[in-house]
Amino acid sequence: MSATMRDIAEQLGLSVVTVSRALRNYPDISTETKKRVTDLACKMRYRPDQVARSLVTGRTHVWGLIIPDLTHAFFVEISKGVDSVAAPDNHIIIVDSEGDRKKEASEILTLLGRKIDGLIAAPVQETYAGSNFDILDEEGIPYVLVDRLLKRHTANAVVCDNIRIGQMVTEHLIGLGHRRIAHINSPGFEVSRLRQKGYQTALKSHRLPCLAEWIVSGGIDERGGYQAARRILGLQPRPTAIFAINDRAAIGAMKAILEKGLRIPEDVALVGSSNIPNADVLRVPLTSVDQRPWETGRKAAEILRNAIENRRQKNAPQQIVLQPTLIIRDSCGSELPTA
Amino acid sequence: MSATMRDIAEQLGLSVVTVSRALRNYPDISTETKKRVTDLACKMRYRPDQVARSLVTGRTHVWGLIIPDLTHAFFVEISKGVDSVAAPDNHIIIVDSEGDRKKEASEILTLLGRKIDGLIAAPVQETYAGSNFDILDEEGIPYVLVDRLLKRHTANAVVCDNIRIGQMVTEHLIGLGHRRIAHINSPGFEVSRLRQKGYQTALKSHRLPCLAEWIVSGGIDERGGYQAARRILGLQPRPTAIFAINDRAAIGAMKAILEKGLRIPEDVALVGSSNIPNADVLRVPLTSVDQRPWETGRKAAEILRNAIENRRQKNAPQQIVLQPTLIIRDSCGSELPTA
DNA sequence: CTGAAAGCGCTAACAA
DNA sequence: TTGTTAGCGCTTTCAG
């Protein structure tokens, strides 16, 4: 068993309280005593019991982080950003909501039972009234949403400018001479709705047509992107570019395009989003969008830390919107030879 | 503030103990009382305070997981495997050792302070006597090593058969007709030493030469792989195949090879290991090795759970070796036209 | 400068 | 079937 403060106190003929204060370097303990205490603590390999400490202080120095899928490098980056401010004083418990609203709800409850100091979450899209996060407001546990925003805009949040993503990608393709630009979206995700809006805005502002059949519901995974792309490639006349909601879908689309014997970008230009690892060394290096996941996590963590520190005064919720960057690679091509 | 058992007890005119037992469904509480208690608990949204519970039970239901880098999908898979048995009763705190032995040591100490029930770790390679994990033995906290093994073979561990990896890859290349096979290794990693041993064993058993200059120290990242490959490509006569210690290094090598205007696999065959995501859609689909990270995590977690449950009787440490699988894609090529 | 008393929220032993 | 007593290891408040 590990040593407790009581062990130290007894060996030194002191009270536990004195030991406690000596270890925390209180000014009202003599240097002499402090030294005796810290020396013995060191020798006995004393480590404070955080559980006991938490029970009395009401702080665990544990943060919850709920994300829908850790196999997306995007969320790993967010978690690294969070950890960059959480460490070394706080630990993070990462839980996977698997995109399931029910699971998210129950995970929030179990995290509350653990008395986490705060929570950061990429929320599962809210499809009906009533939020899983309301309970956090009720209990006064600070939280910050990342990547996705809930309908109700009263929470702390750090997101990327999704409209801008759609707009930026589309305008780039337009600038390259494309006139028939398809879009693989994922209805049900607010994020997708916004990117699509940006896409449509860009087309409109350039007075380009935006046919309904060009927008195909695919989903955020490779499989969905593959199927959606196949539908798009069957259209007459064929779109000359595809903007996929994310890189996973884009990779699915890439497979579909190449499988059909078409070339990227010569026959079909392709753009994704989230800038996955190795995007530069794919069969066709993928033009994508840096959504700043690390900064998202870092910023969210800063807001959270602040909220935890000043828990008494309820500050107005902060909403940060980060600006995305287009990462141009081969898959979008350069200017079209024939517009 | 959230409700406590005391609130329930007072409202019902019961003692806290009765409430406690009613909630945990003890047989010696009347059905009547149980119902009253659980109903009120539900109505008051009572959630047990895990911190308080831990203090008395001595169990936190928190497991530590130390890995060197979460941006390797490999370790994410391990963590998912772990979680598949940990959930829903236990939470996992993942900490990044960043491959730094000092950091690993201090992380272990802070996790101990949190009174974790057990630990799973991909240990930083031990370069000198004395292990960061000794303290766990002393404190009687069960732990399981994954992916990498420490020198001292007395701990629970789940690893992939690394010698087999080297052997399997090399024999496959030999079978394809290659006679000059280079290897990018990463000295300092036991894992690398073993894979290299497998590589050498395979060459030897086929009575093939194994020139010292064919083994180039690169490291486990892309940059190292790139530089090592450049050295290899400069050799005369040039090796016809490269076995890289892992996929990251392989990708670096791929860049180096293509940059030189050489073709993969026609001019130089390439094999990595760990089977990264999207290996099938790289510029040259990469032949790699499935090291079974998910099973590694799962198995380790099962051993850990078992050890936690039977903490009293010290069971003999278990060492599991998982068998790797070769995933053949384009980069290794098919049979060489001219042997 | 140090200690005694109280308590965080819960569970384990023993009594009634 | 329920309650009383004690205590997990620590910090906070108040006395000395």
mmCIF file of N, CA, C and O in Angstrom, chain B residues 200-274:
data_model
loop_
_atom_site.group_PDB
_atom_site.id
_atom_site.type_symbol
_atom_site.label_atom_id
_atom_site.label_comp_id
_atom_site.label_asym_id
_atom_site.label_seq_id
_atom_site.Cartn_x
_atom_site.Cartn_y
_atom_site.Cartn_z
ATOM 1 N N GLN B 200 16.474 -11.005 -41.411
ATOM 2 C CA GLN B 200 17.765 -11.674 -41.610
ATOM 3 C C GLN B 200 17.618 -13.197 -41.636
ATOM 4 O O GLN B 200 18.246 -13.881 -42.437
ATOM 5 N N THR B 201 16.756 -13.681 -40.748
ATOM 6 C CA THR B 201 16.519 -15.125 -40.716
ATOM 7 C C THR B 201 16.009 -15.620 -42.060
ATOM 8 O O THR B 201 16.451 -16.658 -42.576
ATOM 9 N N ALA B 202 15.081 -14.878 -42.622
ATOM 10 C CA ALA B 202 14.493 -15.280 -43.902
ATOM 11 C C ALA B 202 15.561 -15.318 -44.985
ATOM 12 O O ALA B 202 15.661 -16.282 -45.751
ATOM 13 N N LEU B 203 16.379 -14.271 -45.025
ATOM 14 C CA LEU B 203 17.433 -14.227 -46.040
ATOM 15 C C LEU B 203 18.381 -15.412 -45.871
ATOM 16 O O LEU B 203 18.726 -16.106 -46.829
ATOM 17 N N LYS B 204 18.764 -15.621 -44.611
ATOM 18 C CA LYS B 204 19.718 -16.684 -44.332
ATOM 19 C C LYS B 204 19.151 -18.036 -44.736
ATOM 20 O O LYS B 204 19.829 -18.842 -45.368
ATOM 21 N N SER B 205 17.909 -18.264 -44.366
ATOM 22 C CA SER B 205 17.348 -19.596 -44.624
ATOM 23 C C SER B 205 17.185 -19.845 -46.121
ATOM 24 O O SER B 205 17.032 -20.978 -46.559
ATOM 25 N N HIS B 206 17.217 -18.776 -46.893
ATOM 26 C CA HIS B 206 17.184 -18.956 -48.353
ATOM 27 C C HIS B 206 18.592 -18.798 -48.945
ATOM 28 O O HIS B 206 18.737 -18.655 -50.155
ATOM 29 N N ARG B 207 19.569 -18.787 -48.074
ATOM 30 C CA ARG B 207 20.964 -18.651 -48.487
ATOM 31 C C ARG B 207 21.196 -17.416 -49.360
ATOM 32 O O ARG B 207 21.940 -17.458 -50.336
ATOM 33 N N LEU B 208 20.517 -16.362 -48.984
ATOM 34 C CA LEU B 208 20.705 -15.120 -49.731
ATOM 35 C C LEU B 208 21.635 -14.207 -48.955
ATOM 36 O O LEU B 208 21.689 -14.254 -47.723
ATOM 37 N N PRO B 209 22.352 -13.364 -49.653
ATOM 38 C CA PRO B 209 23.241 -12.442 -48.958
ATOM 39 C C PRO B 209 22.437 -11.399 -48.192
ATOM 40 O O PRO B 209 21.303 -11.093 -48.539
ATOM 41 N N CYS B 210 23.074 -10.890 -47.165
ATOM 42 C CA CYS B 210 22.433 -9.825 -46.384
ATOM 43 C C CYS B 210 23.493 -8.775 -46.090
ATOM 44 O O CYS B 210 24.145 -8.810 -45.052
ATOM 45 N N LEU B 211 23.690 -7.881 -47.035
ATOM 46 C CA LEU B 211 24.749 -6.886 -46.896
ATOM 47 C C LEU B 211 24.419 -5.872 -45.805
ATOM 48 O O LEU B 211 23.269 -5.458 -45.654
ATOM 49 N N ALA B 212 25.457 -5.481 -45.100
ATOM 50 C CA ALA B 212 25.260 -4.508 -44.019
ATOM 51 C C ALA B 212 24.693 -3.207 -44.573
ATOM 52 O O ALA B 212 23.866 -2.557 -43.939
ATOM 53 N N GLU B 213 25.130 -2.844 -45.779
ATOM 54 C CA GLU B 213 24.686 -1.565 -46.334
ATOM 55 C C GLU B 213 23.209 -1.568 -46.723
ATOM 56 O O GLU B 213 22.625 -0.532 -46.995
ATOM 57 N N TRP B 214 22.611 -2.749 -46.741
ATOM 58 C CA TRP B 214 21.192 -2.837 -47.069
ATOM 59 C C TRP B 214 20.295 -2.484 -45.883
ATOM 60 O O TRP B 214 19.102 -2.261 -46.040
ATOM 61 N N ILE B 215 20.890 -2.502 -44.722
ATOM 62 C CA ILE B 215 20.097 -2.182 -43.530
ATOM 63 C C ILE B 215 20.391 -0.749 -43.132
ATOM 64 O O ILE B 215 21.492 -0.422 -42.704
ATOM 65 N N VAL B 216 19.415 0.086 -43.330
ATOM 66 C CA VAL B 216 19.633 1.510 -43.095
ATOM 67 C C VAL B 216 18.727 1.985 -41.972
ATOM 68 O O VAL B 216 17.517 1.742 -41.973
ATOM 69 N N SER B 217 19.338 2.696 -41.051
ATOM 70 C CA SER B 217 18.583 3.214 -39.926
ATOM 71 C C SER B 217 17.763 4.423 -40.370
ATOM 72 O O SER B 217 18.310 5.411 -40.866
ATOM 73 N N GLY B 218 16.477 4.343 -40.208
ATOM 74 C CA GLY B 218 15.620 5.425 -40.674
ATOM 75 C C GLY B 218 14.804 6.046 -39.562
ATOM 76 O O GLY B 218 14.821 7.236 -39.343
ATOM 77 N N GLY B 219 14.127 5.226 -38.820
ATOM 78 C CA GLY B 219 13.218 5.760 -37.809
ATOM 79 C C GLY B 219 11.807 5.398 -38.206
ATOM 80 O O GLY B 219 11.573 4.871 -39.290
ATOM 81 N N ILE B 220 10.881 5.708 -37.332
ATOM 82 C CA ILE B 220 9.529 5.233 -37.568
ATOM 83 C C ILE B 220 8.641 6.297 -38.190
ATOM 84 O O ILE B 220 7.436 6.147 -38.254
ATOM 85 N N ASP B 221 9.223 7.372 -38.641
ATOM 86 C CA ASP B 221 8.359 8.367 -39.275
ATOM 87 C C ASP B 221 8.702 8.557 -40.753
ATOM 88 O O ASP B 221 9.678 8.027 -41.264
ATOM 89 N N GLU B 222 7.880 9.336 -41.396
ATOM 90 C CA GLU B 222 7.975 9.494 -42.834
ATOM 91 C C GLU B 222 9.317 10.070 -43.262
ATOM 92 O O GLU B 222 9.963 9.607 -44.202
ATOM 93 N N ARG B 223 9.706 11.086 -42.552
ATOM 94 C CA ARG B 223 10.966 11.747 -42.844
ATOM 95 C C ARG B 223 12.152 10.796 -42.827
ATOM 96 O O ARG B 223 12.979 10.770 -43.749
ATOM 97 N N GLY B 224 12.196 9.979 -41.771
ATOM 98 C CA GLY B 224 13.274 9.010 -41.649
ATOM 99 C C GLY B 224 13.243 7.993 -42.769
ATOM 100 O O GLY B 224 14.277 7.600 -43.317
ATOM 101 N N GLY B 225 12.024 7.578 -43.123
ATOM 102 C CA GLY B 225 11.879 6.616 -44.201
ATOM 103 C C GLY B 225 12.351 7.192 -45.520
ATOM 104 O O GLY B 225 13.003 6.516 -46.328
ATOM 105 N N TYR B 226 12.051 8.454 -45.714
ATOM 106 C CA TYR B 226 12.457 9.147 -46.936
ATOM 107 C C TYR B 226 13.979 9.171 -47.063
ATOM 108 O O TYR B 226 14.547 8.782 -48.083
ATOM 109 N N GLN B 227 14.611 9.599 -46.002
ATOM 110 C CA GLN B 227 16.068 9.710 -46.041
ATOM 111 C C GLN B 227 16.750 8.354 -46.181
ATOM 112 O O GLN B 227 17.682 8.194 -46.975
ATOM 113 N N ALA B 228 16.245 7.395 -45.444
ATOM 114 C CA ALA B 228 16.837 6.062 -45.528
ATOM 115 C C ALA B 228 16.701 5.508 -46.948
ATOM 116 O O ALA B 228 17.650 4.926 -47.500
ATOM 117 N N ALA B 229 15.524 5.734 -47.533
ATOM 118 C CA ALA B 229 15.303 5.211 -48.886
ATOM 119 C C ALA B 229 16.261 5.860 -49.874
ATOM 120 O O ALA B 229 16.791 5.207 -50.776
ATOM 121 N N ARG B 230 16.501 7.132 -49.698
ATOM 122 C CA ARG B 230 17.438 7.801 -50.604
ATOM 123 C C ARG B 230 18.823 7.164 -50.528
ATOM 124 O O ARG B 230 19.494 6.975 -51.548
ATOM 125 N N ARG B 231 19.227 6.840 -49.323
ATOM 126 C CA ARG B 231 20.521 6.166 -49.175
ATOM 127 C C ARG B 231 20.500 4.827 -49.905
ATOM 128 O O ARG B 231 21.437 4.473 -50.629
ATOM 129 N N ILE B 232 19.412 4.114 -49.707
ATOM 130 C CA ILE B 232 19.316 2.779 -50.316
ATOM 131 C C ILE B 232 19.332 2.876 -51.838
ATOM 132 O O ILE B 232 19.985 2.083 -52.529
ATOM 133 N N LEU B 233 18.631 3.858 -52.355
ATOM 134 C CA LEU B 233 18.527 3.982 -53.811
ATOM 135 C C LEU B 233 19.864 4.361 -54.447
ATOM 136 O O LEU B 233 20.070 4.186 -55.645
ATOM 137 N N GLY B 234 20.743 4.864 -53.620
ATOM 138 C CA GLY B 234 22.057 5.246 -54.143
ATOM 139 C C GLY B 234 23.034 4.084 -54.204
ATOM 140 O O GLY B 234 24.128 4.221 -54.748
ATOM 141 N N LEU B 235 22.656 2.961 -53.651
ATOM 142 C CA LEU B 235 23.581 1.818 -53.620
ATOM 143 C C LEU B 235 23.771 1.206 -54.996
ATOM 144 O O LEU B 235 22.875 1.246 -55.836
ATOM 145 N N GLN B 236 24.950 0.627 -55.186
ATOM 146 C CA GLN B 236 25.250 -0.074 -56.441
ATOM 147 C C GLN B 236 25.692 -1.498 -56.140
ATOM 148 O O GLN B 236 26.670 -1.680 -55.405
ATOM 149 N N PRO B 237 25.052 -2.514 -56.626
ATOM 150 C CA PRO B 237 23.815 -2.451 -57.393
ATOM 151 C C PRO B 237 22.633 -2.106 -56.477
ATOM 152 O O PRO B 237 22.687 -2.404 -55.287
ATOM 153 N N ARG B 238 21.629 -1.550 -57.052
ATOM 154 C CA ARG B 238 20.491 -1.083 -56.270
ATOM 155 C C ARG B 238 19.629 -2.259 -55.804
ATOM 156 O O ARG B 238 19.328 -3.146 -56.595
ATOM 157 N N PRO B 239 19.258 -2.275 -54.547
ATOM 158 C CA PRO B 239 18.302 -3.283 -54.088
ATOM 159 C C PRO B 239 17.014 -3.178 -54.909
ATOM 160 O O PRO B 239 16.648 -2.095 -55.362
ATOM 161 N N THR B 240 16.346 -4.306 -55.074
ATOM 162 C CA THR B 240 15.112 -4.307 -55.865
ATOM 163 C C THR B 240 13.881 -4.257 -54.967
ATOM 164 O O THR B 240 12.763 -4.194 -55.456
ATOM 165 N N ALA B 241 14.109 -4.311 -53.680
ATOM 166 C CA ALA B 241 12.968 -4.262 -52.763
ATOM 167 C C ALA B 241 13.374 -3.609 -51.453
ATOM 168 O O ALA B 241 14.539 -3.688 -51.046
ATOM 169 N N ILE B 242 12.406 -2.958 -50.828
ATOM 170 C CA ILE B 242 12.648 -2.348 -49.521
ATOM 171 C C ILE B 242 11.554 -2.787 -48.557
ATOM 172 O O ILE B 242 10.370 -2.672 -48.849
ATOM 173 N N PHE B 243 12.004 -3.288 -47.411
ATOM 174 C CA PHE B 243 11.077 -3.589 -46.327
ATOM 175 C C PHE B 243 11.244 -2.497 -45.276
ATOM 176 O O PHE B 243 12.275 -2.400 -44.623
ATOM 177 N N ALA B 244 10.230 -1.671 -45.125
ATOM 178 C CA ALA B 244 10.310 -0.575 -44.155
ATOM 179 C C ALA B 244 9.670 -1.007 -42.846
ATOM 180 O O ALA B 244 8.670 -1.728 -42.837
ATOM 181 N N ILE B 245 10.256 -0.544 -41.780
ATOM 182 C CA ILE B 245 9.849 -0.956 -40.436
ATOM 183 C C ILE B 245 8.369 -0.714 -40.165
ATOM 184 O O ILE B 245 7.722 -1.469 -39.460
ATOM 185 N N ASN B 246 7.824 0.351 -40.746
ATOM 186 C CA ASN B 246 6.379 0.577 -40.610
ATOM 187 C C ASN B 246 5.862 1.389 -41.799
ATOM 188 O O ASN B 246 6.644 1.805 -42.661
ATOM 189 N N ASP B 247 4.581 1.614 -41.825
ATOM 190 C CA ASP B 247 3.981 2.256 -42.987
ATOM 191 C C ASP B 247 4.386 3.722 -43.121
ATOM 192 O O ASP B 247 4.477 4.259 -44.217
ATOM 193 N N ARG B 248 4.595 4.365 -41.999
ATOM 194 C CA ARG B 248 5.020 5.765 -42.092
ATOM 195 C C ARG B 248 6.351 5.864 -42.802
ATOM 196 O O ARG B 248 6.548 6.679 -43.708
ATOM 197 N N ALA B 249 7.278 5.029 -42.377
ATOM 198 C CA ALA B 249 8.575 5.021 -43.033
ATOM 199 C C ALA B 249 8.414 4.607 -44.497
ATOM 200 O O ALA B 249 9.068 5.151 -45.389
ATOM 201 N N ALA B 250 7.498 3.665 -44.735
ATOM 202 C CA ALA B 250 7.278 3.203 -46.108
ATOM 203 C C ALA B 250 6.779 4.342 -46.986
ATOM 204 O O ALA B 250 7.159 4.455 -48.154
ATOM 205 N N ILE B 251 5.937 5.175 -46.423
ATOM 206 C CA ILE B 251 5.420 6.293 -47.214
ATOM 207 C C ILE B 251 6.544 7.280 -47.535
ATOM 208 O O ILE B 251 6.641 7.798 -48.648
ATOM 209 N N GLY B 252 7.409 7.491 -46.579
ATOM 210 C CA GLY B 252 8.568 8.320 -46.857
ATOM 211 C C GLY B 252 9.406 7.703 -47.973
ATOM 212 O O GLY B 252 9.852 8.392 -48.903
ATOM 213 N N ALA B 253 9.571 6.397 -47.884
ATOM 214 C CA ALA B 253 10.343 5.695 -48.911
ATOM 215 C C ALA B 253 9.649 5.809 -50.264
ATOM 216 O O ALA B 253 10.293 6.029 -51.297
ATOM 217 N N MET B 254 8.344 5.694 -50.238
ATOM 218 C CA MET B 254 7.581 5.790 -51.484
ATOM 219 C C MET B 254 7.847 7.130 -52.160
ATOM 220 O O MET B 254 8.093 7.209 -53.369
ATOM 221 N N LYS B 255 7.831 8.168 -51.369
ATOM 222 C CA LYS B 255 8.088 9.496 -51.928
ATOM 223 C C LYS B 255 9.484 9.575 -52.530
ATOM 224 O O LYS B 255 9.685 10.110 -53.624
ATOM 225 N N ALA B 256 10.437 9.026 -51.800
ATOM 226 C CA ALA B 256 11.817 9.064 -52.288
ATOM 227 C C ALA B 256 11.953 8.309 -53.608
ATOM 228 O O ALA B 256 12.605 8.775 -54.554
ATOM 229 N N ILE B 257 11.329 7.158 -53.666
ATOM 230 C CA ILE B 257 11.442 6.323 -54.866
ATOM 231 C C ILE B 257 10.821 7.028 -56.072
ATOM 232 O O ILE B 257 11.424 7.131 -57.141
ATOM 233 N N LEU B 258 9.590 7.506 -55.887
ATOM 234 C CA LEU B 258 8.886 8.143 -56.998
ATOM 235 C C LEU B 258 9.589 9.423 -57.430
ATOM 236 O O LEU B 258 9.664 9.750 -58.614
ATOM 237 N N GLU B 259 10.115 10.118 -56.452
ATOM 238 C CA GLU B 259 10.820 11.356 -56.727
ATOM 239 C C GLU B 259 12.024 11.115 -57.639
ATOM 240 O O GLU B 259 12.388 11.956 -58.459
ATOM 241 N N LYS B 260 12.651 9.942 -57.477
ATOM 242 C CA LYS B 260 13.809 9.589 -58.301
ATOM 243 C C LYS B 260 13.389 9.140 -59.685
ATOM 244 O O LYS B 260 14.230 8.721 -60.492
ATOM 245 N N GLY B 261 12.089 9.110 -59.931
ATOM 246 C CA GLY B 261 11.621 8.662 -61.230
ATOM 247 C C GLY B 261 11.581 7.151 -61.358
ATOM 248 O O GLY B 261 11.445 6.616 -62.467
ATOM 249 N N LEU B 262 11.701 6.487 -60.245
ATOM 250 C CA LEU B 262 11.621 5.021 -60.289
ATOM 251 C C LEU B 262 10.177 4.575 -60.077
ATOM 252 O O LEU B 262 9.374 5.296 -59.489
ATOM 253 N N ARG B 263 9.893 3.373 -60.556
ATOM 254 C CA ARG B 263 8.527 2.868 -60.427
ATOM 255 C C ARG B 263 8.422 1.857 -59.282
ATOM 256 O O ARG B 263 9.359 1.113 -59.010
ATOM 257 N N ILE B 264 7.252 1.865 -58.654
ATOM 258 C CA ILE B 264 6.935 0.877 -57.621
ATOM 259 C C ILE B 264 5.793 0.033 -58.174
ATOM 260 O O ILE B 264 4.777 0.595 -58.579
ATOM 261 N N PRO B 265 5.899 -1.240 -58.246
ATOM 262 C CA PRO B 265 6.973 -2.102 -57.761
ATOM 263 C C PRO B 265 7.989 -2.477 -58.828
ATOM 264 O O PRO B 265 8.932 -3.197 -58.508
ATOM 265 N N GLU B 266 7.815 -1.998 -60.066
ATOM 266 C CA GLU B 266 8.655 -2.508 -61.155
ATOM 267 C C GLU B 266 10.145 -2.317 -60.889
ATOM 268 O O GLU B 266 10.942 -3.237 -61.082
ATOM 269 N N ASP B 267 10.519 -1.124 -60.446
ATOM 270 C CA ASP B 267 11.939 -0.884 -60.187
ATOM 271 C C ASP B 267 12.302 -1.222 -58.742
ATOM 272 O O ASP B 267 13.337 -1.819 -58.470
ATOM 273 N N VAL B 268 11.453 -0.828 -57.843
ATOM 274 C CA VAL B 268 11.681 -1.121 -56.430
ATOM 275 C C VAL B 268 10.356 -1.537 -55.795
ATOM 276 O O VAL B 268 9.375 -0.786 -55.834
ATOM 277 N N ALA B 269 10.344 -2.721 -55.239
ATOM 278 C CA ALA B 269 9.165 -3.170 -54.490
ATOM 279 C C ALA B 269 9.236 -2.601 -53.082
ATOM 280 O O ALA B 269 10.327 -2.317 -52.571
ATOM 281 N N LEU B 270 8.064 -2.417 -52.468
ATOM 282 C CA LEU B 270 8.041 -1.756 -51.167
ATOM 283 C C LEU B 270 7.009 -2.414 -50.260
ATOM 284 O O LEU B 270 5.887 -2.679 -50.687
ATOM 285 N N VAL B 271 7.410 -2.668 -49.036
ATOM 286 C CA VAL B 271 6.471 -3.211 -48.052
ATOM 287 C C VAL B 271 6.659 -2.478 -46.728
ATOM 288 O O VAL B 271 7.779 -2.170 -46.333
ATOM 289 N N GLY B 272 5.541 -2.190 -46.076
ATOM 290 C CA GLY B 272 5.602 -1.559 -44.765
ATOM 291 C C GLY B 272 5.021 -2.476 -43.707
ATOM 292 O O GLY B 272 4.958 -3.683 -43.899
ATOM 293 N N SER B 273 4.591 -1.873 -42.618
ATOM 294 C CA SER B 273 3.883 -2.664 -41.612
ATOM 295 C C SER B 273 3.016 -1.752 -40.748
ATOM 296 O O SER B 273 3.417 -0.630 -40.413
ATOM 297 N N SER B 274 1.867 -2.275 -40.396
ATOM 298 C CA SER B 274 0.854 -1.711 -39.484
ATOM 299 C C SER B 274 -0.450 -1.442 -40.224
ATOM 300 O O SER B 274 -1.468 -1.176 -39.593
#
